Short mmCIF file of C-alpha atoms in Angstrom, two decimals:
data_model
loop_
_atom_site.label_atom_id
_atom_site.label_comp_id
_atom_site.label_asym_id
_atom_site.label_seq_id
_atom_site.Cartn_x
_atom_site.Cartn_y
_atom_site.Cartn_z
CA UNK A 1 -190.35 160.44 80.97
CA UNK A 2 -190.81 159.18 77.37
CA UNK A 3 -194.15 160.98 76.96
CA UNK A 4 -192.55 164.18 78.30
CA UNK A 5 -189.86 163.98 75.57
CA UNK A 6 -192.54 163.53 72.87
CA UNK A 7 -194.48 166.55 74.14
CA UNK A 8 -191.32 168.67 74.30
CA UNK A 9 -190.28 167.54 70.80
CA UNK A 10 -193.68 168.41 69.37
CA UNK A 11 -193.65 171.79 71.05
CA UNK A 12 -190.14 172.46 69.68
CA UNK A 13 -191.11 171.53 66.11
CA UNK A 14 -194.27 173.65 66.07
CA UNK A 15 -192.60 176.68 67.65
CA UNK A 16 -189.58 176.62 65.31
CA UNK A 17 -191.90 176.28 62.32
CA UNK A 18 -194.02 179.26 63.34
CA UNK A 19 -191.02 181.44 64.21
CA UNK A 20 -189.28 180.68 60.91
CA UNK A 21 -192.52 181.44 59.02
CA UNK A 22 -192.61 184.80 60.83
CA UNK A 23 -189.09 185.59 59.55
CA UNK A 24 -190.05 184.73 55.96
CA UNK A 25 -193.25 186.74 55.97
CA UNK A 26 -191.95 189.87 57.70
CA UNK A 27 -188.70 190.63 55.90
CA UNK A 28 -188.52 188.62 52.68
CA UNK A 29 -188.59 191.89 50.76
CA UNK A 30 -185.30 192.98 52.36
CA UNK A 31 -184.94 196.35 50.60
CA UNK A 32 -181.52 197.94 50.89
CA UNK A 33 -180.90 201.59 50.13
CA UNK A 34 -178.14 202.44 47.69
CA UNK A 35 -176.70 205.92 47.53
CA UNK A 36 -176.53 207.53 44.10
CA UNK A 37 -173.02 207.95 42.71
CA UNK A 38 -173.31 211.39 41.27
CA UNK A 39 -170.03 213.04 42.20
CA UNK A 40 -167.56 213.85 44.92
CA UNK A 41 -169.92 215.84 47.10
CA UNK A 42 -172.64 213.23 47.44
CA UNK A 43 -170.12 210.41 47.92
CA UNK A 44 -168.03 212.17 50.55
CA UNK A 45 -164.74 211.59 48.72
CA UNK A 46 -163.28 214.91 49.87
CA UNK A 47 -161.03 216.97 47.64
CA UNK A 48 -159.37 214.15 45.72
CA UNK A 49 -160.14 215.47 42.26
CA UNK A 50 -159.07 213.28 39.35
CA UNK A 51 -155.89 214.23 37.56
CA UNK A 52 -154.58 213.12 34.16
CA UNK A 53 -153.44 209.51 33.93
CA UNK A 54 -149.96 208.87 35.28
CA UNK A 55 -147.46 206.16 34.55
CA UNK A 56 -148.19 204.46 37.90
CA UNK A 57 -151.81 203.98 36.86
CA UNK A 58 -150.57 201.86 33.97
CA UNK A 59 -148.28 199.80 36.19
CA UNK A 60 -150.73 199.02 39.02
CA UNK A 61 -153.85 196.85 38.86
CA UNK A 62 -154.97 197.10 42.48
CA UNK A 63 -154.30 199.58 45.28
CA UNK A 64 -154.80 198.11 48.75
CA UNK A 65 -155.20 200.45 51.72
CA UNK A 66 -153.92 198.72 54.85
CA UNK A 67 -151.63 195.73 55.40
CA UNK A 68 -153.21 194.10 58.42
CA UNK A 69 -154.56 190.54 58.29
CA UNK A 70 -156.97 191.31 55.42
CA UNK A 71 -154.69 193.64 53.45
CA UNK A 72 -151.55 191.51 53.65
CA UNK A 73 -153.38 188.29 52.79
CA UNK A 74 -155.19 190.00 49.92
CA UNK A 75 -151.97 191.48 48.51
CA UNK A 76 -150.31 188.06 48.39
CA UNK A 77 -153.43 186.43 46.94
CA UNK A 78 -153.98 188.91 44.11
CA UNK A 79 -150.28 189.09 43.28
CA UNK A 80 -150.20 185.30 42.93
CA UNK A 81 -153.00 185.72 40.40
CA UNK A 82 -150.72 187.96 38.36
CA UNK A 83 -152.10 191.33 39.48
CA UNK A 84 -149.73 194.25 40.08
CA UNK A 85 -150.47 195.34 43.63
CA UNK A 86 -149.56 198.53 45.53
CA UNK A 87 -150.16 198.25 49.30
CA UNK A 88 -150.08 201.34 51.50
CA UNK A 89 -149.89 200.75 55.25
CA UNK A 90 -149.83 203.46 57.92
CA UNK A 91 -147.27 201.66 60.12
CA UNK A 92 -145.10 198.75 58.97
CA UNK A 93 -143.66 197.99 62.41
CA UNK A 94 -145.01 194.87 64.13
CA UNK A 95 -148.52 195.57 65.51
CA UNK A 96 -149.17 194.98 69.19
CA UNK A 97 -152.85 194.20 69.74
CA UNK A 98 -154.85 192.22 72.28
CA UNK A 99 -157.36 190.83 69.75
CA UNK A 100 -157.01 189.01 66.44
CA UNK A 101 -155.08 186.24 68.17
CA UNK A 102 -157.36 183.24 67.59
CA UNK A 103 -158.02 181.81 64.13
CA UNK A 104 -160.86 179.29 63.95
CA UNK A 105 -160.38 176.02 61.99
CA UNK A 106 -162.63 177.33 59.19
CA UNK A 107 -160.29 180.32 58.87
CA UNK A 108 -157.23 178.07 58.89
CA UNK A 109 -158.71 176.12 55.97
CA UNK A 110 -159.03 179.41 54.07
CA UNK A 111 -155.41 180.21 54.97
CA UNK A 112 -154.39 176.88 53.40
CA UNK A 113 -156.47 177.68 50.32
CA UNK A 114 -154.58 180.98 49.98
CA UNK A 115 -151.19 179.30 50.44
CA UNK A 116 -150.47 181.22 53.66
CA UNK A 117 -150.63 178.43 56.25
CA UNK A 118 -146.88 178.69 56.97
CA UNK A 119 -147.56 182.15 58.44
CA UNK A 120 -149.39 180.53 61.37
CA UNK A 121 -146.99 177.73 62.33
CA UNK A 122 -143.98 177.16 64.61
CA UNK A 123 -142.13 180.12 63.09
CA UNK A 124 -144.31 182.45 65.20
CA UNK A 125 -144.78 179.91 68.02
CA UNK A 126 -148.45 179.49 67.06
CA UNK A 127 -150.44 177.01 69.14
CA UNK A 128 -153.02 174.53 67.89
CA UNK A 129 -156.52 174.92 69.35
CA UNK A 130 -158.92 171.98 69.36
CA UNK A 131 -162.00 173.48 70.98
CA UNK A 132 -163.33 175.29 74.02
CA UNK A 133 -163.87 174.70 77.71
CA UNK A 134 -166.94 176.45 79.08
CA UNK A 135 -167.15 177.35 82.80
CA UNK A 136 -170.14 178.37 84.89
CA UNK A 137 -170.61 178.40 88.67
CA UNK A 138 -167.75 175.97 89.24
CA UNK A 139 -168.92 173.52 86.56
CA UNK A 140 -167.21 173.07 83.21
CA UNK A 141 -167.85 171.31 79.93
CA UNK A 142 -165.46 170.68 77.04
CA UNK A 143 -166.53 171.40 73.45
CA UNK A 144 -164.31 169.88 70.76
CA UNK A 145 -164.10 171.01 67.14
CA UNK A 146 -165.46 168.38 64.70
CA UNK A 147 -162.17 167.79 62.87
CA UNK A 148 -162.44 164.05 62.21
CA UNK A 149 -162.62 164.34 58.41
CA UNK A 150 -159.66 166.74 58.13
CA UNK A 151 -155.91 166.14 58.17
CA UNK A 152 -154.08 166.26 61.49
CA UNK A 153 -152.73 169.74 60.74
CA UNK A 154 -156.20 171.29 60.57
CA UNK A 155 -157.21 172.92 63.85
CA UNK A 156 -157.64 176.38 65.23
CA UNK A 157 -154.51 178.49 65.68
CA UNK A 158 -153.68 181.04 68.37
CA UNK A 159 -150.69 183.39 68.26
CA UNK A 160 -149.40 186.90 68.72
CA UNK A 161 -151.39 188.97 66.22
CA UNK A 162 -148.38 191.12 65.29
CA UNK A 163 -146.18 188.14 64.49
CA UNK A 164 -148.86 186.69 62.23
CA UNK A 165 -149.28 189.96 60.33
CA UNK A 166 -145.52 190.44 59.90
CA UNK A 167 -145.13 186.94 58.47
CA UNK A 168 -147.89 187.63 55.93
CA UNK A 169 -146.32 190.95 54.97
CA UNK A 170 -142.98 189.19 54.49
CA UNK A 171 -144.68 186.54 52.37
CA UNK A 172 -146.39 189.18 50.22
CA UNK A 173 -143.20 191.09 49.41
CA UNK A 174 -141.48 187.93 48.18
CA UNK A 175 -143.58 188.45 45.05
CA UNK A 176 -142.03 190.93 42.63
CA UNK A 177 -145.40 192.41 41.64
CA UNK A 178 -146.16 193.60 45.20
CA UNK A 179 -145.10 197.09 46.26
CA UNK A 180 -145.51 197.54 50.03
CA UNK A 181 -145.11 201.14 51.18
CA UNK A 182 -145.52 202.95 54.49
CA UNK A 183 -147.89 205.87 54.21
CA UNK A 184 -151.18 207.33 55.48
CA UNK A 185 -154.03 207.38 52.98
CA UNK A 186 -156.08 210.54 53.36
CA UNK A 187 -158.50 210.58 50.42
CA UNK A 188 -159.96 208.50 47.63
CA UNK A 189 -159.40 210.02 44.20
CA UNK A 190 -162.71 210.20 42.35
CA UNK A 191 -164.00 211.36 38.98
CA UNK A 192 -167.66 211.21 37.95
CA UNK A 193 -168.51 208.72 40.68
CA UNK A 194 -165.59 206.39 39.87
CA UNK A 195 -162.70 205.84 42.30
CA UNK A 196 -159.38 206.13 40.45
CA UNK A 197 -156.91 205.66 43.31
CA UNK A 198 -155.83 207.34 46.55
CA UNK A 199 -153.97 210.36 47.90
CA UNK A 200 -151.55 209.52 50.71
CA UNK A 201 -148.63 210.91 52.65
CA UNK A 202 -145.52 208.80 52.43
CA UNK A 203 -143.07 208.11 55.24
CA UNK A 204 -141.28 211.39 54.52
CA UNK A 205 -144.54 213.33 54.83
CA UNK A 206 -144.82 214.10 51.12
CA UNK A 207 -148.27 214.04 49.53
CA UNK A 208 -148.43 211.34 46.87
CA UNK A 209 -151.02 209.94 44.47
CA UNK A 210 -151.35 206.41 43.18
CA UNK A 211 -153.83 205.21 40.58
CA UNK A 212 -155.32 201.81 39.75
CA UNK A 213 -158.52 200.40 38.18
CA UNK A 214 -159.50 198.90 41.56
CA UNK A 215 -158.94 200.24 45.08
CA UNK A 216 -159.59 197.87 48.00
CA UNK A 217 -159.91 199.50 51.42
CA UNK A 218 -158.75 197.28 54.32
CA UNK A 219 -157.82 199.96 56.86
CA UNK A 220 -159.32 198.22 59.87
CA UNK A 221 -161.88 198.91 62.58
CA UNK A 222 -160.96 202.60 62.83
CA UNK A 223 -161.28 203.14 59.07
CA UNK A 224 -161.49 206.77 57.97
CA UNK A 225 -162.54 205.80 54.42
CA UNK A 226 -165.50 203.51 55.07
CA UNK A 227 -168.05 206.33 55.05
CA UNK A 228 -167.25 206.91 51.37
CA UNK A 229 -168.08 203.29 50.47
CA UNK A 230 -170.74 202.19 52.93
CA UNK A 231 -173.44 203.37 55.32
CA UNK A 232 -171.85 202.25 58.60
CA UNK A 233 -173.71 201.83 61.88
CA UNK A 234 -171.01 201.03 64.43
CA UNK A 235 -171.98 199.73 67.88
CA UNK A 236 -169.66 199.48 70.89
CA UNK A 237 -171.16 196.92 73.29
CA UNK A 238 -168.14 196.51 75.57
CA UNK A 239 -164.39 196.76 76.10
CA UNK A 240 -161.79 194.01 76.39
CA UNK A 241 -159.16 194.34 79.10
CA UNK A 242 -156.10 192.26 78.23
CA UNK A 243 -153.41 190.59 80.33
CA UNK A 244 -150.73 188.00 79.56
CA UNK A 245 -150.33 185.13 82.04
CA UNK A 246 -146.98 183.37 82.27
CA UNK A 247 -145.64 180.19 83.89
CA UNK A 248 -148.98 178.43 84.10
CA UNK A 249 -151.00 175.85 82.19
CA UNK A 250 -154.62 175.88 81.09
CA UNK A 251 -156.90 173.31 82.75
CA UNK A 252 -157.64 171.91 79.26
CA UNK A 253 -154.55 172.07 77.09
CA UNK A 254 -154.90 173.54 73.57
CA UNK A 255 -158.40 174.82 74.25
CA UNK A 256 -159.86 178.26 74.59
CA UNK A 257 -161.52 178.81 77.98
CA UNK A 258 -164.70 180.84 78.37
CA UNK A 259 -165.89 181.69 81.88
CA UNK A 260 -169.51 182.81 82.02
CA UNK A 261 -168.67 185.43 84.59
CA UNK A 262 -170.49 188.29 86.22
CA UNK A 263 -171.05 190.76 84.66
CA UNK A 264 -169.74 189.31 81.38
CA UNK A 265 -167.40 186.62 79.94
CA UNK A 266 -163.72 186.12 80.70
CA UNK A 267 -161.51 184.41 78.09
CA UNK A 268 -158.23 182.50 78.32
CA UNK A 269 -156.29 180.96 75.41
CA UNK A 270 -152.61 180.30 74.59
CA UNK A 271 -150.78 182.76 72.32
CA UNK A 272 -147.36 181.07 72.52
CA UNK A 273 -145.79 178.04 74.19
CA UNK A 274 -145.21 180.09 77.37
CA UNK A 275 -147.99 182.72 77.38
CA UNK A 276 -151.73 182.69 77.95
CA UNK A 277 -153.90 185.61 76.90
CA UNK A 278 -156.61 186.70 79.32
CA UNK A 279 -159.37 188.97 78.04
CA UNK A 280 -161.86 190.37 80.52
CA UNK A 281 -165.01 191.77 78.97
CA UNK A 282 -166.24 194.98 80.59
CA UNK A 283 -169.72 196.04 79.38
CA UNK A 284 -170.17 199.59 78.12
CA UNK A 285 -167.76 202.05 76.57
CA UNK A 286 -165.70 202.95 79.65
CA UNK A 287 -163.36 200.86 81.77
CA UNK A 288 -161.96 201.61 85.23
CA UNK A 289 -158.83 203.76 85.11
CA UNK A 290 -155.52 201.90 84.91
CA UNK A 291 -153.47 204.91 86.06
CA UNK A 292 -155.46 205.43 89.26
CA UNK A 293 -155.36 201.76 90.24
CA UNK A 294 -159.12 201.30 89.80
CA UNK A 295 -158.57 198.67 87.11
CA UNK A 296 -156.21 196.58 89.23
CA UNK A 297 -158.69 196.75 92.09
CA UNK A 298 -161.55 195.71 89.77
CA UNK A 299 -159.57 192.75 88.44
CA UNK A 300 -158.58 191.59 91.93
CA UNK A 301 -161.97 191.97 93.61
CA UNK A 302 -164.50 191.28 90.84
CA UNK A 303 -162.71 189.11 88.27
CA UNK A 304 -160.14 187.07 90.22
CA UNK A 305 -162.69 185.14 92.35
CA UNK A 306 -164.24 183.84 89.10
CA UNK A 307 -160.93 182.65 87.57
CA UNK A 308 -160.31 178.84 87.57
CA UNK A 309 -158.03 177.84 90.50
CA UNK A 310 -155.28 176.60 88.15
CA UNK A 311 -154.92 180.11 86.72
CA UNK A 312 -155.57 182.22 89.82
CA UNK A 313 -151.96 182.80 90.98
CA UNK A 314 -150.71 183.62 87.46
CA UNK A 315 -153.66 185.98 87.01
CA UNK A 316 -152.85 187.87 90.21
CA UNK A 317 -149.16 188.11 89.25
CA UNK A 318 -150.15 189.54 85.84
CA UNK A 319 -152.38 192.15 87.54
CA UNK A 320 -149.56 193.12 89.93
CA UNK A 321 -147.13 193.41 87.01
CA UNK A 322 -149.43 196.13 85.67
CA UNK A 323 -149.18 195.58 81.91
CA UNK A 324 -152.94 196.01 81.54
CA UNK A 325 -154.33 197.03 78.15
CA UNK A 326 -157.84 197.76 76.95
CA UNK A 327 -159.59 197.97 73.59
CA UNK A 328 -163.10 198.96 72.58
CA UNK A 329 -165.08 196.11 71.02
CA UNK A 330 -167.07 197.06 67.95
CA UNK A 331 -169.74 195.45 65.80
CA UNK A 332 -170.98 196.68 62.44
CA UNK A 333 -173.18 194.91 59.93
CA UNK A 334 -172.00 195.08 56.32
CA UNK A 335 -173.96 197.85 54.62
CA UNK A 336 -172.09 198.61 51.39
CA UNK A 337 -172.75 201.40 48.91
CA UNK A 338 -171.60 199.82 45.62
CA UNK A 339 -169.01 202.22 44.21
CA UNK A 340 -167.29 201.82 40.82
CA UNK A 341 -163.55 201.41 41.25
CA UNK A 342 -163.51 200.57 44.97
CA UNK A 343 -164.55 197.94 47.49
CA UNK A 344 -164.30 197.49 51.27
CA UNK A 345 -162.88 194.42 53.03
CA UNK A 346 -162.04 193.24 56.55
CA UNK A 347 -162.95 195.20 59.69
CA UNK A 348 -163.41 198.40 57.71
CA UNK A 349 -166.36 196.64 56.05
CA UNK A 350 -167.85 194.29 58.63
CA UNK A 351 -167.25 193.69 62.37
CA UNK A 352 -168.71 191.49 65.07
CA UNK A 353 -168.07 191.07 68.81
CA UNK A 354 -164.66 189.34 69.13
CA UNK A 355 -165.93 186.91 71.79
CA UNK A 356 -166.00 184.01 69.29
CA UNK A 357 -162.80 184.89 67.42
CA UNK A 358 -164.53 184.92 64.04
CA UNK A 359 -163.19 188.12 62.48
CA UNK A 360 -160.17 186.67 60.69
CA UNK A 361 -162.24 183.74 59.40
CA UNK A 362 -164.72 186.14 57.79
CA UNK A 363 -161.92 188.25 56.28
CA UNK A 364 -160.03 185.27 54.82
CA UNK A 365 -163.25 183.77 53.48
CA UNK A 366 -164.05 187.09 51.79
CA UNK A 367 -160.57 187.14 50.21
CA UNK A 368 -161.01 183.65 48.77
CA UNK A 369 -164.38 184.67 47.34
CA UNK A 370 -163.07 187.94 45.89
CA UNK A 371 -160.09 186.15 44.33
CA UNK A 372 -162.41 183.66 42.64
CA UNK A 373 -164.69 186.42 41.37
CA UNK A 374 -161.78 188.41 39.92
CA UNK A 375 -159.96 185.39 38.48
CA UNK A 376 -161.76 185.31 35.08
CA UNK A 377 -161.21 189.06 34.53
CA UNK A 378 -158.10 190.00 32.60
CA UNK A 379 -159.03 193.68 32.51
CA UNK A 380 -160.32 195.67 35.52
CA UNK A 381 -160.63 199.01 33.73
CA UNK A 382 -164.39 198.99 33.06
CA UNK A 383 -165.28 200.21 36.56
CA UNK A 384 -169.10 200.35 36.19
CA UNK A 385 -169.25 196.81 34.75
CA UNK A 386 -166.87 195.54 37.44
CA UNK A 387 -168.94 197.22 40.17
CA UNK A 388 -172.12 195.65 38.84
CA UNK A 389 -170.46 192.22 38.74
CA UNK A 390 -168.97 192.51 42.24
CA UNK A 391 -172.38 193.17 43.78
CA UNK A 392 -172.62 189.37 43.80
CA UNK A 393 -169.80 189.40 46.39
CA UNK A 394 -172.13 190.88 49.00
CA UNK A 395 -174.62 188.03 48.61
CA UNK A 396 -172.17 185.15 48.08
CA UNK A 397 -170.31 186.00 51.29
CA UNK A 398 -173.43 185.75 53.44
CA UNK A 399 -173.41 182.06 54.46
CA UNK A 400 -170.05 182.45 56.23
CA UNK A 401 -170.25 186.06 57.39
CA UNK A 402 -173.86 186.06 58.61
CA UNK A 403 -173.44 182.76 60.50
CA UNK A 404 -170.33 183.96 62.33
CA UNK A 405 -171.63 187.50 62.89
CA UNK A 406 -175.01 186.38 64.22
CA UNK A 407 -173.50 183.74 66.48
CA UNK A 408 -171.00 186.25 67.92
CA UNK A 409 -173.67 188.83 68.69
CA UNK A 410 -176.17 186.33 70.09
CA UNK A 411 -173.67 184.42 72.24
CA UNK A 412 -172.31 187.61 73.75
CA UNK A 413 -175.78 188.69 74.85
CA UNK A 414 -176.63 185.21 76.17
CA UNK A 415 -173.31 184.81 78.01
CA UNK A 416 -173.58 188.13 79.87
CA UNK A 417 -175.17 188.13 83.32
CA UNK A 418 -178.51 189.90 83.59
CA UNK A 419 -180.94 190.87 86.36
CA UNK A 420 -183.78 189.67 84.11
CA UNK A 421 -184.83 186.13 85.25
CA UNK A 422 -185.68 185.17 81.65
CA UNK A 423 -182.17 186.10 80.47
CA UNK A 424 -180.72 184.20 83.43
CA UNK A 425 -182.69 181.11 82.40
CA UNK A 426 -181.47 181.50 78.80
CA UNK A 427 -177.88 181.59 80.04
CA UNK A 428 -178.43 178.46 82.15
CA UNK A 429 -180.13 176.76 79.21
CA UNK A 430 -177.23 177.54 76.89
CA UNK A 431 -174.68 175.99 79.26
CA UNK A 432 -176.94 172.98 79.85
CA UNK A 433 -177.65 172.47 76.13
CA UNK A 434 -173.95 172.56 75.19
CA UNK A 435 -173.18 170.16 78.04
CA UNK A 436 -175.56 167.52 76.62
CA UNK A 437 -172.95 166.47 74.05
CA UNK A 438 -173.75 164.90 70.69
CA UNK A 439 -175.47 167.16 68.18
CA UNK A 440 -176.18 169.68 70.96
CA UNK A 441 -172.46 170.50 71.27
CA UNK A 442 -171.24 169.30 67.85
CA UNK A 443 -173.72 171.50 65.98
CA UNK A 444 -173.03 174.85 67.69
CA UNK A 445 -169.25 174.28 67.72
CA UNK A 446 -169.22 173.47 63.99
CA UNK A 447 -170.99 176.82 63.43
CA UNK A 448 -168.62 178.68 65.75
CA UNK A 449 -165.54 177.18 64.08
CA UNK A 450 -166.57 178.26 60.60
CA UNK A 451 -166.70 174.63 59.45
CA UNK A 452 -170.48 174.68 58.94
CA UNK A 453 -171.50 178.15 57.76
CA UNK A 454 -175.25 177.55 57.56
CA UNK A 455 -177.48 180.30 58.94
CA UNK A 456 -180.54 178.05 59.15
CA UNK A 457 -178.66 175.56 61.39
CA UNK A 458 -177.67 178.46 63.63
CA UNK A 459 -181.26 179.64 63.85
CA UNK A 460 -182.54 176.16 64.73
CA UNK A 461 -179.88 175.53 67.39
CA UNK A 462 -180.50 178.93 68.97
CA UNK A 463 -184.19 178.23 69.42
CA UNK A 464 -183.48 174.65 70.45
CA UNK A 465 -181.57 176.18 73.37
CA UNK A 466 -184.61 178.31 74.19
CA UNK A 467 -186.94 175.29 74.05
CA UNK A 468 -184.51 173.32 76.20
CA UNK A 469 -184.71 176.17 78.70
CA UNK A 470 -188.53 176.03 78.64
CA UNK A 471 -188.38 172.26 79.15
CA UNK A 472 -186.17 172.73 82.22
CA UNK A 473 -188.76 175.11 83.66
CA UNK A 474 -191.68 172.76 82.97
CA UNK A 475 -190.02 169.66 84.47
CA UNK A 476 -191.14 167.94 86.62
CA UNK A 477 -194.32 169.99 87.12
CA UNK A 478 -195.26 173.24 85.38
CA UNK A 479 -196.68 176.10 87.40
CA UNK A 480 -198.23 179.38 86.21
CA UNK A 481 -195.11 181.25 87.33
CA UNK A 482 -192.79 178.87 85.46
CA UNK A 483 -194.99 178.91 82.35
CA UNK A 484 -194.89 182.71 82.31
CA UNK A 485 -191.11 182.66 82.75
CA UNK A 486 -190.86 180.16 79.88
CA UNK A 487 -192.88 182.45 77.62
CA UNK A 488 -190.64 185.36 78.57
CA UNK A 489 -187.58 183.22 77.83
CA UNK A 490 -188.83 182.66 74.25
CA UNK A 491 -189.54 186.38 73.87
CA UNK A 492 -186.10 187.23 75.24
CA UNK A 493 -184.43 184.82 72.81
CA UNK A 494 -186.38 186.37 69.93
CA UNK A 495 -185.36 189.84 71.09
CA UNK A 496 -181.70 188.80 70.97
CA UNK A 497 -181.47 187.09 67.60
CA UNK A 498 -184.05 188.79 65.36
CA UNK A 499 -182.45 192.28 65.42
CA UNK A 500 -179.09 190.72 64.51
CA UNK A 501 -180.65 188.76 61.65
CA UNK A 502 -182.43 191.88 60.44
CA UNK A 503 -179.12 193.75 60.41
CA UNK A 504 -177.49 190.97 58.39
CA UNK A 505 -180.36 190.95 55.88
CA UNK A 506 -182.92 188.15 56.07
CA UNK A 507 -183.22 187.69 52.34
CA UNK A 508 -179.47 187.46 51.71
CA UNK A 509 -178.96 185.33 54.81
CA UNK A 510 -181.66 182.69 54.32
CA UNK A 511 -182.74 183.07 50.69
CA UNK A 512 -179.67 184.24 48.71
CA UNK A 513 -180.93 182.58 45.52
CA UNK A 514 -183.79 185.12 45.43
CA UNK A 515 -181.32 188.04 45.20
CA UNK A 516 -180.66 189.07 41.57
CA UNK A 517 -176.98 189.83 42.28
CA UNK A 518 -176.49 186.14 43.16
CA UNK A 519 -176.50 185.34 39.43
CA UNK A 520 -174.15 188.06 38.13
CA UNK A 521 -171.66 186.78 35.56
CA UNK A 522 -168.23 188.20 34.78
CA UNK A 523 -168.13 191.08 32.27
CA UNK A 524 -167.11 190.11 28.74
CA UNK A 525 -164.67 192.46 27.06
#
């Protein structure tokens, strides 16, 4: 047994070394195309022609489009820094969504850093989350966040998304230099390649214009402005079907529950002291019809048999109640077109599969970084110099964003059932590896939680899972069939993670210090 471990360890070390060398040699160049900023036509800014300076331009430092999680948190953050902020939000009533309900511990730490932690406490009946329970074929394993070195208040938080957003909006408007207005932004105002503000329709339907040296677009996953500021490639791998379970308790209190179901994962987590959110992943872009009863039938016949016994009755009651909602899941790598006078943030800029609940952590981390970059600047009016300086933002954000994005995309593909035996073995290996405990569970969970945003650690753990899967196939005696399956498992793992890494940008992800923008210093006026 000891000699077997040595052989497996040697094989793991040599394979990881060769694979990582392949990454370095193939894409170290990492060239990214940047669109020229030569006017409204080439930038797609529409008909928002620049007009003479107005009084509002003098009284506003930053225009923020959208007051969701990113927009509301950003408004409060920049206003605390002394900026005069105008926020325009399409609908100021409380949102009602089935995602954006789980904030990882790494995101909660960013919330504390921004001074917004009271927005995710008892006032909205938020629940502490200490880790995950993973289920497969009747077996389960508990994965706990590594929170030993933090205060007792630090943990994940789960809640109603709308309540969280409303509390942040309320917090933002307590500052006198925040103007929060309901309106629909239609166009970015542009002159000679520089964004000067936005055109919007206010609540009364009147067309209005507002001007500022910096416009930050945070209008969410359905953004109609992102094409002006980035080169988006949006993918829709699946849909989430959401239910709320009542009058029941999770098998593992204060933990998210992930069932490795067929055809894809099922999630359970608390969103209040009396409610549990259930999200059923349905692969593809279409879900069975709710109106015709197909969805209820699907949930009862396909999903219910895979639900843990403790939750089965509450699940069936929720299906019978009929309040079934669905939402398209989207993923989109950040692919910005640096534009003087404007910047993207939140889901309008970067999305990942919501399986791991990492979206809010990425957004809050980006806000902390942007605040720190803007802090030394007293004047935002030199748009070209500011744009050049803020290109560093896209590289400096990579440790957190690329770790969470890559893990979300890779785990979703691994956790889904597949007819391919190699993919099946990878799924088994992932469950087995996480069940080993120690560094095998501590490491991946620290990445998932946003507490250890290190892309290289993610890469090593992912291929350690693959090698563990090969070891399972080789023990106790290898056969030609098992050796071939092991080779296919490694190829399958490579086919999952390498395209995601390529989309994130290998150079920025693993070698940020080689990117010139990493060293940009603040403009001196």
